Short mmCIF file of C-alpha atoms and ligand atoms in Angstrom, two decimals:
data_model
loop_
_atom_site.label_atom_id
_atom_site.label_comp_id
_atom_site.label_asym_id
_atom_site.label_seq_id
_atom_site.Cartn_x
_atom_site.Cartn_y
_atom_site.Cartn_z
CA UNK A 1 0.00 0.00 0.00
CA UNK A 2 1.25 3.48 -0.86
CA UNK A 3 2.28 5.42 2.25
CA UNK A 4 1.00 8.94 2.80
CA UNK A 5 4.55 10.18 2.28
CA UNK A 6 4.83 8.59 -1.19
CA UNK A 7 1.33 9.78 -2.02
CA UNK A 8 2.29 13.36 -1.17
CA UNK A 9 5.38 13.22 -3.41
CA UNK A 10 3.34 11.68 -6.24
CA UNK A 11 0.64 14.33 -5.92
CA UNK A 12 3.33 16.99 -5.91
CA UNK A 13 4.61 15.74 -9.29
CA UNK A 14 1.08 15.63 -10.67
CA UNK A 15 0.33 19.21 -9.67
CA UNK A 16 3.78 20.42 -10.67
CA UNK A 17 4.20 24.18 -11.02
CA UNK A 18 6.96 25.55 -13.18
CA UNK A 19 9.79 27.85 -12.20
CA UNK A 20 9.08 31.46 -13.19
CA UNK A 21 12.81 32.06 -13.79
CA UNK A 22 12.90 35.13 -11.60
CA UNK A 23 16.37 34.08 -10.42
CA UNK A 24 15.75 35.22 -6.84
CA UNK A 25 16.76 31.93 -5.25
CA UNK A 26 20.31 32.14 -6.55
CA UNK A 27 20.99 35.77 -7.54
CA UNK A 28 23.94 37.28 -5.75
CA UNK A 29 21.96 40.33 -4.76
CA UNK A 30 19.49 41.41 -2.11
CA UNK A 31 15.83 40.53 -2.56
CA UNK A 32 13.98 43.80 -2.99
CA UNK A 33 10.19 43.51 -3.25
CA UNK A 34 8.14 46.22 -4.94
CA UNK A 35 6.83 47.46 -1.55
CA UNK A 36 10.22 47.46 0.15
CA UNK A 37 9.74 50.96 1.53
CA UNK A 38 6.91 49.66 3.72
CA UNK A 39 8.88 46.71 5.10
CA UNK A 40 11.52 46.49 7.81
CA UNK A 41 14.94 45.52 6.35
CA UNK A 42 15.08 41.97 7.74
CA UNK A 43 11.96 41.13 5.74
CA UNK A 44 13.60 41.68 2.41
CA UNK A 45 17.36 41.90 2.72
CA UNK A 46 19.11 38.65 1.91
CA UNK A 47 22.69 37.40 1.95
CA UNK A 48 24.62 37.46 -1.29
CA UNK A 49 25.49 33.78 -1.12
CA UNK A 50 22.45 31.52 -0.58
CA UNK A 51 22.50 28.29 -2.56
CA UNK A 52 25.50 26.16 -1.49
CA UNK A 53 25.65 24.02 -4.64
CA UNK A 54 25.59 27.10 -6.88
CA UNK A 55 28.31 28.78 -4.81
CA UNK A 56 30.57 25.77 -5.25
CA UNK A 57 29.85 24.63 -8.83
CA UNK A 58 28.98 28.01 -10.33
CA UNK A 59 26.63 26.67 -13.00
CA UNK A 60 22.93 27.40 -13.25
CA UNK A 61 22.20 23.64 -13.37
CA UNK A 62 23.21 23.55 -9.70
CA UNK A 63 20.58 26.07 -8.62
CA UNK A 64 16.93 25.51 -7.77
CA UNK A 65 16.10 27.23 -11.06
CA UNK A 66 18.28 24.87 -13.10
CA UNK A 67 17.14 21.78 -11.22
CA UNK A 68 13.51 22.77 -11.73
CA UNK A 69 13.99 22.79 -15.52
CA UNK A 70 15.72 19.40 -15.48
CA UNK A 71 13.14 17.90 -13.13
CA UNK A 72 10.37 18.99 -15.50
CA UNK A 73 12.10 17.26 -18.42
CA UNK A 74 12.72 14.17 -16.31
CA UNK A 75 9.16 13.88 -15.01
CA UNK A 76 7.76 14.30 -18.54
CA UNK A 77 9.98 11.69 -20.16
CA UNK A 78 10.00 8.16 -18.74
CA UNK A 79 13.13 7.40 -20.78
CA UNK A 80 15.16 10.47 -19.85
CA UNK A 81 18.82 9.34 -19.70
CA UNK A 82 20.12 8.88 -16.16
CA UNK A 83 23.77 9.89 -16.35
CA UNK A 84 26.42 10.55 -13.73
CA UNK A 85 26.12 14.27 -14.44
CA UNK A 86 22.39 14.16 -13.84
CA UNK A 87 22.86 12.32 -10.53
CA UNK A 88 25.46 14.86 -9.48
CA UNK A 89 23.04 17.72 -10.11
CA UNK A 90 20.34 15.94 -8.09
CA UNK A 91 22.49 14.85 -5.14
CA UNK A 92 24.52 18.03 -4.69
CA UNK A 93 21.36 19.81 -3.63
CA UNK A 94 22.00 20.07 0.11
CA UNK A 95 18.28 20.21 1.00
CA UNK A 96 19.11 23.40 2.86
CA UNK A 97 15.68 24.77 1.88
CA UNK A 98 16.68 28.39 1.27
CA UNK A 99 15.23 28.30 -2.25
CA UNK A 100 11.85 26.97 -1.13
CA UNK A 101 11.76 29.57 1.62
CA UNK A 102 12.31 32.30 -0.98
CA UNK A 103 10.37 31.00 -3.98
CA UNK A 104 6.84 32.32 -4.52
CA UNK A 105 6.16 30.32 -7.69
CA UNK A 106 6.91 26.72 -6.82
CA UNK A 107 8.56 24.48 -4.22
CA UNK A 108 11.92 23.64 -5.76
CA UNK A 109 13.22 21.50 -2.90
CA UNK A 110 10.20 19.20 -2.76
CA UNK A 111 10.78 18.78 -6.51
CA UNK A 112 14.28 17.50 -5.76
CA UNK A 113 12.95 15.03 -3.19
CA UNK A 114 10.24 13.86 -5.63
CA UNK A 115 12.89 13.58 -8.34
CA UNK A 116 15.05 11.35 -6.13
CA UNK A 117 12.02 9.16 -5.40
CA UNK A 118 11.34 8.89 -9.15
CA UNK A 119 14.98 7.98 -9.83
CA UNK A 120 14.70 5.07 -7.38
CA UNK A 121 11.36 4.02 -8.90
CA UNK A 122 13.02 3.93 -12.36
CA UNK A 123 15.74 1.64 -10.97
CA UNK A 124 18.59 4.16 -11.08
CA UNK A 125 21.90 3.17 -9.50
CA UNK A 126 22.34 5.84 -6.83
CA UNK A 127 25.81 7.25 -6.07
CA UNK A 128 27.87 4.43 -4.54
CA UNK A 129 28.22 5.99 -1.03
CA UNK A 130 24.43 6.09 -0.71
CA UNK A 131 24.04 2.46 -1.77
CA UNK A 132 26.64 1.56 0.89
CA UNK A 133 24.86 3.55 3.60
CA UNK A 134 21.57 1.80 2.73
CA UNK A 135 23.28 -1.57 3.01
CA UNK A 136 24.82 -0.71 6.37
CA UNK A 137 21.48 0.51 7.73
CA UNK A 138 19.80 -2.71 6.60
CA UNK A 139 22.55 -4.96 7.94
CA UNK A 140 23.47 -3.30 11.22
CA UNK A 141 20.76 -0.71 11.92
CA UNK A 142 23.12 2.26 11.77
CA UNK A 143 24.71 4.32 9.01
CA UNK A 144 28.29 3.47 10.06
CA UNK A 145 27.88 -0.30 10.01
CA UNK A 146 29.19 -0.34 13.62
CA UNK A 147 28.52 -3.39 15.77
CA UNK A 148 27.63 -1.95 19.16
CA UNK A 149 26.35 1.43 20.28
CA UNK A 150 27.73 3.25 23.32
CA UNK A 151 26.29 1.44 26.35
CA UNK A 152 24.96 3.30 29.39
CA UNK A 153 24.25 1.02 32.33
CA UNK A 154 23.36 4.02 34.50
CA UNK A 155 20.38 4.91 32.27
CA UNK A 156 17.22 2.79 32.04
CA UNK A 157 16.20 1.21 28.72
CA UNK A 158 12.52 1.95 29.29
CA UNK A 159 10.55 4.91 30.54
CA UNK A 160 8.11 7.58 29.48
CA UNK A 161 10.82 10.05 28.39
CA UNK A 162 13.15 8.41 25.89
CA UNK A 163 16.22 10.15 24.46
CA UNK A 164 16.46 9.33 20.74
CA UNK A 165 20.21 9.81 20.34
CA UNK A 166 20.72 9.29 16.59
CA UNK A 167 23.65 7.48 14.93
CA UNK A 168 26.24 10.23 15.49
CA UNK A 169 25.61 10.30 19.23
CA UNK A 170 25.10 6.55 19.75
CA UNK A 171 28.50 5.82 18.20
CA UNK A 172 30.67 8.92 18.45
CA UNK A 173 29.34 11.63 20.76
CA UNK A 174 28.93 10.12 24.27
CA UNK A 175 29.27 13.63 25.72
CA UNK A 176 25.82 14.48 24.35
CA UNK A 177 24.19 11.53 26.17
CA UNK A 178 25.90 12.73 29.39
CA UNK A 179 24.86 16.33 28.82
CA UNK A 180 21.20 15.64 28.00
CA UNK A 181 20.84 13.14 30.88
CA UNK A 182 22.50 15.48 33.38
CA UNK A 183 20.62 18.62 32.34
CA UNK A 184 17.20 16.99 32.24
CA UNK A 185 17.83 15.13 35.53
CA UNK A 186 18.48 18.51 37.14
CA UNK A 187 15.02 19.59 35.97
CA UNK A 188 13.40 16.44 37.36
CA UNK A 189 13.23 14.47 34.09
CA UNK A 190 14.96 11.10 33.98
CA UNK A 191 15.53 9.85 30.46
CA UNK A 192 15.71 6.34 29.11
CA UNK A 193 18.31 5.51 26.46
CA UNK A 194 17.69 2.52 24.20
CA UNK A 195 21.28 1.90 23.05
CA UNK A 196 21.16 -0.92 20.49
CA UNK A 197 17.35 -1.00 20.60
CA UNK A 198 17.36 2.33 18.81
CA UNK A 199 18.19 2.11 15.10
CA UNK A 200 18.95 4.71 12.41
CA UNK A 201 15.94 7.02 11.96
CA UNK A 202 16.07 6.42 8.18
CA UNK A 203 16.43 10.07 7.25
CA UNK A 204 19.18 9.46 4.65
CA UNK A 205 17.29 6.85 2.61
CA UNK A 206 14.06 8.80 3.03
CA UNK A 207 15.58 11.94 1.55
CA UNK A 208 17.78 10.31 -1.09
CA UNK A 209 14.82 8.54 -2.73
CA UNK A 210 14.41 5.28 -0.81
CA UNK A 211 11.20 5.87 1.14
CA UNK A 212 10.72 2.10 1.52
CA UNK A 213 13.82 1.81 3.68
CA UNK A 214 12.81 4.82 5.75
CA UNK A 215 9.40 3.19 6.27
CA UNK A 216 11.07 0.02 7.58
CA UNK A 217 13.19 2.07 10.00
CA UNK A 218 10.13 3.99 11.16
CA UNK A 219 8.17 0.80 11.84
CA UNK A 220 11.00 -0.74 13.87
CA UNK A 221 11.77 2.41 15.86
CA UNK A 222 8.12 3.12 16.66
CA UNK A 223 7.66 -0.47 17.85
CA UNK A 224 10.81 -0.31 20.02
CA UNK A 225 9.71 2.99 21.52
CA UNK A 226 6.23 1.63 22.16
CA UNK A 227 7.67 -1.40 23.94
CA UNK A 228 9.86 0.88 26.05
CA UNK A 229 6.71 2.62 27.34
CA UNK A 230 7.64 5.89 25.66
CA UNK A 231 5.26 8.84 25.91
CA UNK A 232 7.70 11.50 24.80
CA UNK A 233 10.74 11.21 22.51
CA UNK A 234 13.47 13.77 23.10
CA UNK A 235 15.63 14.24 20.00
CA UNK A 236 19.00 15.96 19.50
CA UNK A 237 19.83 15.61 15.77
CA UNK A 238 17.80 17.95 13.53
CA UNK A 239 17.50 15.24 10.85
CA UNK A 240 16.16 12.66 13.33
CA UNK A 241 13.81 15.40 14.52
CA UNK A 242 12.47 15.93 11.00
CA UNK A 243 12.10 12.16 10.47
CA UNK A 244 10.28 11.51 13.74
CA UNK A 245 8.20 14.67 13.94
CA UNK A 246 7.11 14.89 10.27
CA UNK A 247 7.83 11.73 8.28
CA UNK A 248 7.03 8.92 10.71
CA UNK A 249 3.33 9.71 10.98
CA UNK A 250 3.16 9.86 7.14
CA UNK A 251 4.81 6.43 7.01
CA UNK A 252 3.23 4.47 9.85
CA UNK A 253 0.20 6.51 10.94
CA UNK A 254 -0.44 8.39 14.19
CA UNK A 255 2.38 8.01 16.72
CA UNK A 256 1.79 6.80 20.28
CA UNK A 257 4.19 9.45 21.65
CA UNK A 258 5.03 13.14 21.44
CA UNK A 259 8.24 14.25 19.68
CA UNK A 260 10.26 17.21 20.98
CA UNK A 261 13.66 18.64 20.23
CA UNK A 262 15.69 19.09 23.40
CA UNK A 263 16.34 22.79 22.60
CA UNK A 264 12.59 23.43 22.79
CA UNK A 265 12.35 21.39 25.98
CA UNK A 266 15.23 23.24 27.68
CA UNK A 267 13.72 26.62 26.78
CA UNK A 268 10.38 25.49 28.25
CA UNK A 269 12.08 24.25 31.45
CA UNK A 270 13.84 27.61 31.81
CA UNK A 271 10.55 29.43 31.43
CA UNK A 272 8.97 27.13 34.03
CA UNK A 273 11.90 27.91 36.38
CA UNK A 274 12.81 24.22 36.58
CA UNK A 275 16.28 24.86 35.25
CA UNK A 276 18.90 27.51 36.01
CA UNK A 277 22.49 28.25 35.06
CA UNK A 278 25.31 29.42 37.30
CA UNK A 279 27.46 32.52 36.92
CA UNK A 280 30.65 31.47 35.17
CA UNK A 281 33.58 32.76 33.16
CA UNK A 282 32.66 35.16 30.35
CA UNK A 283 32.54 33.70 26.86
CA UNK A 284 31.37 34.71 23.41
CA UNK A 285 29.66 32.12 21.27
CA UNK A 286 27.86 32.17 17.96
CA UNK A 287 24.91 29.96 17.01
CA UNK A 288 24.58 27.96 13.79
CA UNK A 289 20.92 27.33 12.85
CA UNK A 290 20.66 23.76 11.51
CA UNK A 291 18.54 23.76 8.32
CA UNK A 292 16.13 21.08 9.55
CA UNK A 293 15.64 22.77 12.90
CA UNK A 294 15.39 26.37 11.70
CA UNK A 295 13.88 26.70 8.22
CA UNK A 296 12.04 23.36 8.39
CA UNK A 297 11.19 23.18 12.10
CA UNK A 298 10.87 26.94 12.73
CA UNK A 299 12.89 26.47 15.95
CA UNK A 300 14.91 29.67 15.97
CA UNK A 301 14.25 31.21 19.37
CA UNK A 302 14.54 28.24 21.76
CA UNK A 303 18.30 27.63 21.36
CA UNK A 304 18.96 31.37 21.57
CA UNK A 305 16.87 31.56 24.75
CA UNK A 306 19.01 28.80 26.29
CA UNK A 307 22.30 30.48 25.35
CA UNK A 308 21.17 33.91 26.50
CA UNK A 309 20.01 32.48 29.85
CA UNK A 310 23.56 31.49 30.76
CA UNK A 311 25.17 34.25 32.83
CA UNK A 312 28.45 35.40 31.28
CA UNK A 313 27.78 33.89 27.85
CA UNK A 314 27.28 36.42 25.07
CA UNK A 315 25.62 35.35 21.83
CA UNK A 316 27.12 37.02 18.74
CA UNK A 317 25.14 36.30 15.57
CA UNK A 318 26.76 35.22 12.32
CA UNK A 319 26.09 37.29 9.20
CA UNK A 320 23.77 34.59 7.83
CA UNK A 321 21.49 33.59 10.67
CA UNK A 322 17.95 32.34 11.31
CA UNK A 323 16.12 31.96 7.96
CA UNK A 324 19.28 32.91 6.08
CA UNK A 325 21.49 30.38 7.84
CA UNK A 326 23.92 28.56 5.53
CA UNK A 327 24.28 24.78 5.31
CA UNK A 328 27.00 23.24 7.55
CA UNK A 329 28.24 21.22 4.56
CA UNK A 330 26.60 17.95 5.51
CA UNK A 331 23.83 18.48 2.96
CA UNK A 332 21.28 16.46 4.92
CA UNK A 333 24.08 13.89 5.33
CA UNK A 334 23.70 13.09 1.62
CA UNK A 335 25.78 15.64 -0.34
CA UNK A 336 28.83 15.29 1.92
CA UNK A 337 28.72 11.49 1.68
CA UNK A 338 28.63 11.57 -2.13
CA UNK A 339 30.74 14.67 -2.85
CA UNK A 340 33.00 15.21 0.19
CA UNK A 341 35.10 17.99 -1.41
CA UNK A 342 31.96 20.01 -2.01
CA UNK A 343 30.72 19.35 1.54
CA UNK A 344 34.12 20.27 2.98
CA UNK A 345 34.22 23.57 1.08
CA UNK A 346 30.78 24.55 2.36
CA UNK A 347 31.80 23.67 5.92
CA UNK A 348 34.97 25.76 5.57
CA UNK A 349 32.90 28.72 4.45
CA UNK A 350 30.51 28.32 7.38
CA UNK A 351 33.31 27.90 9.93
CA UNK A 352 35.03 31.05 8.66
CA UNK A 353 31.77 32.92 9.06
CA UNK A 354 31.39 31.51 12.58
CA UNK A 355 34.93 32.59 13.49
CA UNK A 356 34.22 36.15 12.36
CA UNK A 357 31.56 36.21 15.08
CA UNK A 358 33.14 34.20 17.95
CA UNK A 359 35.67 31.48 18.74
CA UNK A 360 33.00 28.92 19.63
CA UNK A 361 30.25 27.70 17.31
CA UNK A 362 27.27 26.27 19.16
CA UNK A 363 24.58 24.35 17.33
CA UNK A 364 21.63 22.13 18.18
CA UNK A 365 22.16 19.27 15.76
CA UNK A 366 24.69 16.52 16.33
CA UNK A 367 25.10 16.00 12.58
CA UNK A 368 26.15 19.65 12.18
CA UNK A 369 28.55 19.18 15.13
CA UNK A 370 30.03 16.13 13.39
CA UNK A 371 30.37 17.85 10.00
CA UNK A 372 31.83 21.13 11.28
CA UNK A 373 34.24 19.38 13.68
CA UNK A 374 35.52 17.04 10.98
CA UNK A 375 35.94 19.85 8.46
CA UNK A 376 37.83 22.02 10.98
CA UNK A 377 40.15 19.11 11.73
CA UNK A 378 40.75 18.39 8.03
CA UNK A 379 41.51 22.03 7.33
CA UNK A 380 43.60 22.58 10.49
CA UNK A 381 41.24 25.34 11.68
CA UNK A 382 41.25 26.17 15.37
CA UNK A 383 37.59 26.48 16.37
CA UNK A 384 35.47 24.98 19.13
CA UNK A 385 32.25 23.38 17.90
CA UNK A 386 29.82 22.48 20.65
CA UNK A 387 26.38 20.97 20.92
CA UNK A 388 23.95 23.19 22.82
CA UNK A 389 23.30 20.39 25.33
CA UNK A 390 27.00 20.28 26.21
CA UNK A 391 27.18 24.05 26.72
CA UNK A 392 24.08 23.88 28.95
CA UNK A 393 25.40 20.96 31.02
CA UNK A 394 28.74 22.69 31.61
CA UNK A 395 27.02 25.70 33.14
CA UNK A 396 24.21 24.17 35.17
CA UNK A 397 23.53 25.81 38.54
S1 SF4 B 401 12.90 28.34 -8.41
FE1 SF4 B 401 11.50 29.97 -7.69
S2 SF4 B 401 12.88 31.60 -6.88
FE2 SF4 B 401 14.15 30.21 -8.15
S3 SF4 B 401 14.17 31.16 -10.21
FE3 SF4 B 401 12.47 29.67 -10.19
S4 SF4 B 401 10.65 30.88 -9.60
FE4 SF4 B 401 12.47 32.11 -9.06
S1 SF4 B 402 17.82 23.37 -1.24
FE1 SF4 B 402 19.66 24.64 -0.96
S2 SF4 B 402 21.26 23.61 -2.19
FE2 SF4 B 402 19.27 22.80 -2.90
S3 SF4 B 402 18.77 24.13 -4.65
FE3 SF4 B 402 17.76 24.98 -2.81
S4 SF4 B 402 19.21 26.56 -2.07
FE4 SF4 B 402 20.35 25.23 -3.49
#
């Protein structure tokens, strides 16, 4: 049976609206609407560099505008040749969502996702790194193909509040498990952690065209969470958050639990006076808005509320922030896996922008932490990249 998610992508293709070729999504110029005199500057000013794939490849084919033209040709012709160049144009879209946020004529990013789904349906061989990730997820339940997740005997494996750690945390960022457990415990919330009973959320296959694999992951995770007695899932990675809060109900029906991002939860606990931070050494930090938390989840204020509640910590914004935030280079974990040089260049750009604001980049997505940390190490750049949960735990009262 066709899932609601597949149905939505199919209906999108059937009611396809064409690009008006205004060029706004990729032009290296501010967006100035006809009534600009009546609007406050943040409503219409825009950064000069918006679309990461266009900034790197410098050809119109790598913009939303160019992709829209190609997608139209592809949808209309069942025998359109699937070449390496075509796949590169499709999979270098980082899914950052800036174009869809700007575009008034169509939804260019959903077109890319529908295009990827159509490629899979036509039996296309996806870029090799994606095929390998799919295989690892199927075989071992995680995108790394690792055998055993970080174990935490001090945390229960069942409970009403379950921390959904995500692959990056379960295998490589134990400090985030510590930080989330410690911070929430202070506010009277004891989390469960499923360890090996949690599996990859399925975001990568779901957004590279393999909805069937994402559906399988959703079914298994929802069943594991149900068996653990979960009433609320607390998520750290912005991609897991998108998968659980938006896609899972389209794949498996209504969920038996609530889904929250921990940044939202911490901001709520601060407002309820259940959490407080101590006075500590002064520090300047900047905040990187993850695409799937900001533009897609509209969670802009909560992480800033947390940072600004810490005495001594000053938040200095980057030039491109909130709705204009730039991709970290991960490209929804897909672009960086397939085209690492491209991903690395985007990360380098974002890190440089972060360093112009402050020496520490804080973010609220463990995939962004992973991407920015790895890129800084590869480039020999001295910058601290920190998950918001870690910053909060360090400064608890
Ligand atoms: S995709 Fe939208 S914003 Fe971009 S050129 Fe086409 S109509 Fe304009
Ligand atoms: S989602 Fe981002 S990378 Fe993809 S076309 Fe739109 S602006 Fe460019």
